[in-house]
Coordinates of C-alpha atoms and ligand atoms in Angstrom, one line a residue:
X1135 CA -17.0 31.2 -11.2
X1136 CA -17.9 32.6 -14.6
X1137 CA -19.8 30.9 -17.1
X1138 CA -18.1 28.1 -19.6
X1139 CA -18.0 29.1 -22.9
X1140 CA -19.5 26.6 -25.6
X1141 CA -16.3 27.2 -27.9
X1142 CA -13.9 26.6 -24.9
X1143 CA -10.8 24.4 -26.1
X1144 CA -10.3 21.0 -24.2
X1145 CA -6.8 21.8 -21.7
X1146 CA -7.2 17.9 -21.1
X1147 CA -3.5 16.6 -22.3
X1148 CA -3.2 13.8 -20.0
X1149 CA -5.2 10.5 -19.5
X1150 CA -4.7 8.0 -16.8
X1151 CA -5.9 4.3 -16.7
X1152 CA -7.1 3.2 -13.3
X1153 CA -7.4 -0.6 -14.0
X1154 CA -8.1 -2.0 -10.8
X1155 CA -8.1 -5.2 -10.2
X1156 CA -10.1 -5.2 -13.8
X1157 CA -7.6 -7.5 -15.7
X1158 CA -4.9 -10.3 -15.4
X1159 CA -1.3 -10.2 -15.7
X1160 CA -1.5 -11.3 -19.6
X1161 CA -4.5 -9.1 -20.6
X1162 CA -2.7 -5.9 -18.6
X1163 CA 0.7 -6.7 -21.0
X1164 CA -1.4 -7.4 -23.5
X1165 CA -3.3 -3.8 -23.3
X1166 CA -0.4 -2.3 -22.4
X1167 CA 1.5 -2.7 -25.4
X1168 CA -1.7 -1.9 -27.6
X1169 CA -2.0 1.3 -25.2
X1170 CA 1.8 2.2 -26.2
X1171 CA 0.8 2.3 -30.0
X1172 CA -2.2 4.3 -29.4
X1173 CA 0.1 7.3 -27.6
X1174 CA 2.7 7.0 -30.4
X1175 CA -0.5 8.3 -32.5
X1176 CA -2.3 10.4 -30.1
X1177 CA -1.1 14.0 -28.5
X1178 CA -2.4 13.1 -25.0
X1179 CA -0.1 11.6 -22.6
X1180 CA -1.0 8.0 -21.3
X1181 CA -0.3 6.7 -17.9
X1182 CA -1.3 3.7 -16.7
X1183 CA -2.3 2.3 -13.3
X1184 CA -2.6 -1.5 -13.4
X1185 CA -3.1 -3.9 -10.7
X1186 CA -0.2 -4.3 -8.2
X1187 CA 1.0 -8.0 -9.6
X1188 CA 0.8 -6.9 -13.1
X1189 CA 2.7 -3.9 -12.6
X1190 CA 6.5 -5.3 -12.9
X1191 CA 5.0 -7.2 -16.1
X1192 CA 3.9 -4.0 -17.8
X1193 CA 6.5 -1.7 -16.5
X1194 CA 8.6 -4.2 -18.4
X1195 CA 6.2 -4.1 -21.8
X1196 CA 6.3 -0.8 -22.0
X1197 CA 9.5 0.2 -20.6
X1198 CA 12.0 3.4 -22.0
X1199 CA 9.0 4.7 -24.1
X1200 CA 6.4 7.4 -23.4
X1201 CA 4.1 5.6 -21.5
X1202 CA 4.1 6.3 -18.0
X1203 CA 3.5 3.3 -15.5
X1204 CA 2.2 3.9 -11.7
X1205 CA 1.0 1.8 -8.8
X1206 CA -2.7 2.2 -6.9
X1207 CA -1.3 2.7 -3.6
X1208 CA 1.9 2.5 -1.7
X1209 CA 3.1 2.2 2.1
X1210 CA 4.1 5.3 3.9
X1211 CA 6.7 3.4 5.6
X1212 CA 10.2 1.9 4.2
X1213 CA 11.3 -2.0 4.3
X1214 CA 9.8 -3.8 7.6
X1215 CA 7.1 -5.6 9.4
X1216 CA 4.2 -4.7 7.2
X1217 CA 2.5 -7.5 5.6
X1218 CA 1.3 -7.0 2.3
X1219 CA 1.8 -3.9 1.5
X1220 CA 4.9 -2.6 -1.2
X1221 CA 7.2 0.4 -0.1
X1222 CA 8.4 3.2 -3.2
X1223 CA 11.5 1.8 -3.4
X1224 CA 10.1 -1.8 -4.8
X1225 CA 7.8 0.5 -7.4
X1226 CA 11.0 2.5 -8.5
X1227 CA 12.1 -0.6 -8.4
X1228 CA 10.0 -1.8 -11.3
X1229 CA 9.8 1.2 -13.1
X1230 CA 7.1 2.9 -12.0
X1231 CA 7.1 6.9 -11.9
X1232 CA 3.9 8.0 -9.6
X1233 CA 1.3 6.1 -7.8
X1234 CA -2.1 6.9 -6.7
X1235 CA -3.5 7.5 -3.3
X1236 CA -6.5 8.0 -1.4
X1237 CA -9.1 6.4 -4.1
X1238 CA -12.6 6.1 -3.0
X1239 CA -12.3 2.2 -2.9
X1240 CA -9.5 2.4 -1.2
X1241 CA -11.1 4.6 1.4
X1242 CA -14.7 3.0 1.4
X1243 CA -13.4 -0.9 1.0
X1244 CA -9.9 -0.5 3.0
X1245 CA -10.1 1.9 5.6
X1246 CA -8.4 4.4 3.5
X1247 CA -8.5 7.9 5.3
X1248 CA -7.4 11.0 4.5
X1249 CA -4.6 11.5 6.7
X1250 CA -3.1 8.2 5.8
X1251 CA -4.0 8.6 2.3
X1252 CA -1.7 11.7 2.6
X1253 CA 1.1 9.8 5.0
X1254 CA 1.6 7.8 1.6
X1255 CA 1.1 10.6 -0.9
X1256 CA 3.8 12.2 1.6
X1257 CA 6.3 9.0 1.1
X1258 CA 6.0 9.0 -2.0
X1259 CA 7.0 12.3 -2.9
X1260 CA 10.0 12.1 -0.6
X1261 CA 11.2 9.2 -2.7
X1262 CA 11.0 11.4 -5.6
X1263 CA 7.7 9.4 -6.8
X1264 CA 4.6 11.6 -8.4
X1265 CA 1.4 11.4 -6.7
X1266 CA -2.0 11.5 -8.1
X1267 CA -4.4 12.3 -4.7
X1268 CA -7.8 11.5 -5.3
X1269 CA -10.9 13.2 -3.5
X1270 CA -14.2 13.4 -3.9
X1271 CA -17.7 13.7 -1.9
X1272 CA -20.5 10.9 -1.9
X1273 CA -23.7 11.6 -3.3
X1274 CA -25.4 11.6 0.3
X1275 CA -22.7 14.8 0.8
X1276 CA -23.8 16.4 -2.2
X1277 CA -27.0 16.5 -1.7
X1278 CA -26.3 17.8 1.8
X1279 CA -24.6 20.4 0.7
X1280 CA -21.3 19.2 1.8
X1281 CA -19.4 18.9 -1.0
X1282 CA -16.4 21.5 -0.7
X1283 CA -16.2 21.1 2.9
X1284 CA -15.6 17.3 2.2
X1285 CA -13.1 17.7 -0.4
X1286 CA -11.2 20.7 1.7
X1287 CA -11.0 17.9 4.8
X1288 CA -9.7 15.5 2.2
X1289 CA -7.2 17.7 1.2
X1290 CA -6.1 19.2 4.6
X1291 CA -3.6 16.8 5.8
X1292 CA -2.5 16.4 1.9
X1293 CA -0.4 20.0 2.8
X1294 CA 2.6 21.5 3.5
X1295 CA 3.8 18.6 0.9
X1296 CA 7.2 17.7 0.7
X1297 CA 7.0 18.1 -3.2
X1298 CA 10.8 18.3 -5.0
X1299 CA 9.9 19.4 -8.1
X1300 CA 6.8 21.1 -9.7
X1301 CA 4.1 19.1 -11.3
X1302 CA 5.2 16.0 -9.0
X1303 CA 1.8 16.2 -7.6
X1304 CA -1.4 16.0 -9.2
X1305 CA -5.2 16.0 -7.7
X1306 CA -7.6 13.9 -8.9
X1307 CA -11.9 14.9 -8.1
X1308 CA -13.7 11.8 -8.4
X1309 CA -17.0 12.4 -6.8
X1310 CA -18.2 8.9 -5.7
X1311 CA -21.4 8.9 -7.1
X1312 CA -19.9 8.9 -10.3
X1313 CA -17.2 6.2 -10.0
X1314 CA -18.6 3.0 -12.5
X1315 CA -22.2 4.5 -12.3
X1316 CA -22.3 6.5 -15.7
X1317 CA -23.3 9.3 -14.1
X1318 CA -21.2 12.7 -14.0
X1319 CA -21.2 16.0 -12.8
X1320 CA -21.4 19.1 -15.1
X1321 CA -18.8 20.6 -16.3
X1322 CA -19.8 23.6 -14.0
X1323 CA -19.7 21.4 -11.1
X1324 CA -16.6 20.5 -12.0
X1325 CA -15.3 23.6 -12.4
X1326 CA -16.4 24.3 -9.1
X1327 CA -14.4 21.7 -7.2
X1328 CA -11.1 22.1 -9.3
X1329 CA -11.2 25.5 -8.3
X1330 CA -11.7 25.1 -5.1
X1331 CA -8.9 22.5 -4.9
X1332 CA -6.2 24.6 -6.8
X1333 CA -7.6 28.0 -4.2
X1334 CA -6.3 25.5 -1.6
X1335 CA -3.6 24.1 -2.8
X1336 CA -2.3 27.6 -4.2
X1337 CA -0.2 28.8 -0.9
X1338 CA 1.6 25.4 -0.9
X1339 CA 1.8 24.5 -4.8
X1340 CA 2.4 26.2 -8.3
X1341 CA 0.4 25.5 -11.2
X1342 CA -1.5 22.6 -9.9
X1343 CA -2.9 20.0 -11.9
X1344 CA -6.4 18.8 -11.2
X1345 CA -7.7 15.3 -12.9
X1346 CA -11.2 14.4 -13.1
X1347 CA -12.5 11.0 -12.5
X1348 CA -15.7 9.4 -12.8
X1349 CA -17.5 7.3 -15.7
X1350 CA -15.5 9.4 -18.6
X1351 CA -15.9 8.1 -21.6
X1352 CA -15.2 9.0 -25.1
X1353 CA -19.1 10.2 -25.1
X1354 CA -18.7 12.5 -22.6
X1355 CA -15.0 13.6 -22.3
X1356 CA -15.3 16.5 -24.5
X1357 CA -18.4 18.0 -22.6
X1358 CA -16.4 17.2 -19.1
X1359 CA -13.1 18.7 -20.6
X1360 CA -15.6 21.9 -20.9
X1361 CA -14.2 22.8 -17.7
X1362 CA -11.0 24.9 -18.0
X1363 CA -9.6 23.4 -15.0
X1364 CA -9.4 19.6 -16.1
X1365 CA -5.5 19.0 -17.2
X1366 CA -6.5 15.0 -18.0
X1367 CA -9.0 12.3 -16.7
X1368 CA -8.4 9.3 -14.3
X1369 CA -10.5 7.1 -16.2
X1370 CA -11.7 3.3 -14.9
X1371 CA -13.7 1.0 -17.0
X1372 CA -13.3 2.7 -20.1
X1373 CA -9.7 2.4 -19.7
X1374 CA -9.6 -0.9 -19.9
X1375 CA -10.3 -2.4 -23.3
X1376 CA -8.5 -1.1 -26.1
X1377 CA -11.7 -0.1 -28.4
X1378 CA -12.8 2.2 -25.9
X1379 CA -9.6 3.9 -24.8
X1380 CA -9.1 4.3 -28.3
X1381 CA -11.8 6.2 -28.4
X1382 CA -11.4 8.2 -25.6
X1383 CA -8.2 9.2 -27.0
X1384 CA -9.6 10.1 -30.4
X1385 CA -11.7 12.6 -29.0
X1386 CA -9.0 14.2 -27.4
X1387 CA -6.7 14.1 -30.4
Ligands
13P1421 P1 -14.8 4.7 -13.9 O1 -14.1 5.4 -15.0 O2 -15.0 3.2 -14.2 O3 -16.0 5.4 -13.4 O4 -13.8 4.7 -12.7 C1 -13.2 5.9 -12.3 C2 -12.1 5.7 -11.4 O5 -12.4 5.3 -10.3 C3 -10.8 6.0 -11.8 O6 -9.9 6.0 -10.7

């Protein structure tokens, strides 16, 4: 990898709200809507993750505009026996357009693994759905050593995708460690992984794009965006009050 230039331009043009299960069904409309005015004034395109009950609520808030609205998971498997989890139909249903897969909380707090992580990135995509497939290594693998060879087991079962049209799938690096903890990698470091990632992903996928996830803020996003590689952030807590997602977006103009 070569060095990063001081002067290098941001390629960051997309930001994507992760809100968990931060906010209630009001406060996610509420944001929502104030989200939708921001990307009428900012260049950088806005999706938004919100919790699975609020999602019908804000798919409606913020329908026919340029806001993008996605779930945080999805079943693999169509209409059946499978309590509590939603199939892609319901989500296209509501008006969603991608989902996410194979977050760290949903691997470390739900049994999440990577091959079923990629079973629903793989249904997804079959039902014409984007994906955004999130890996990353945990601090006791980084300090191993391990990173790459983590992320390239994440991302093993991820491929031969059954992807219908370019772009429909996006990768997301979101080292663990940095998840909610205010710490981040470099932008080296990042740079790094995303190339490592797209190296992979190049023999099945064109012109992949490669997120990057952890405690971005709008401190920060500009030194992370150093990285040429990053095409957007998945971006938690600071996605989910309007002051500090404006900000975000203000840095990235
Ligand atoms: P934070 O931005 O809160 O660190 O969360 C990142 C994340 O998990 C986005 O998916």
């Amino acid at each position: 990898m070569g060095p990063l230039k001081e002067s290098q331009r941001s390629s960051a043009s997309l930001v994507v709200c992760n809100w968990k299960a931060y906010l209630g069904i009001e406060e996610s409309v509420t944001l929502a809507r104030n989200a939708l005015a921001l990307a009428r004034s900012h260049a950088t395109a806005l999706w938004i993750a919100p919790s699975m009950l609020s999602l019908g609520s804000v798919a409606q808030a913020v329908r026919g505009s340029m806001v993008a609205v996605g779930a945080q998971n999805c079943f693999w498997d169509g209409k059946g026996a499978f309590t509590g989890e939603c199939t892609a139909d319901e989500l296209i249903e509501l008006g969603c357009t991608f989902a996410i897969v194979g977050h760290s909380e949903r691997r470390n707090l739900f049994g999440e693994t990577s091959a079923s992580a990629a079973k629903r990135a793989h249904a997804l995509l079959r039902s014409g759905l984007g994906v955004i497939c999130c890996v990353g290594e945990s601090a006791h693998e980084r300090a191993q050593g391990h990173t790459l060879e983590t992320i390239l087991e994440q991302l093993a079962p991820l491929f031969p995708a059954p992807l219908a049209r370019p772009g429909q799938m996006i990768i997301a690096y979101e080292p663990v460690w940095s998840v909610g903890s205010g710490q981040t990698p470099t932008a080296s470091q990042i740079h790094e992984v995303h190339e490592l990632i797209k190296t992979h992903a190049a023999q099945h996928v064109e012109n992949l794009r490669v997120l990057y996830g952890g405690s971005v803020t709008a401190a920060n996003a500009a030194e992370l965006a150093r990285a040429p590689s990053v095409a957007g952030f998945l971006v938690g807590g600071a996605s989910t009050k309007l002051d500090s997602l404006k900000a975000l977006l203000d840095t990235l103009g």
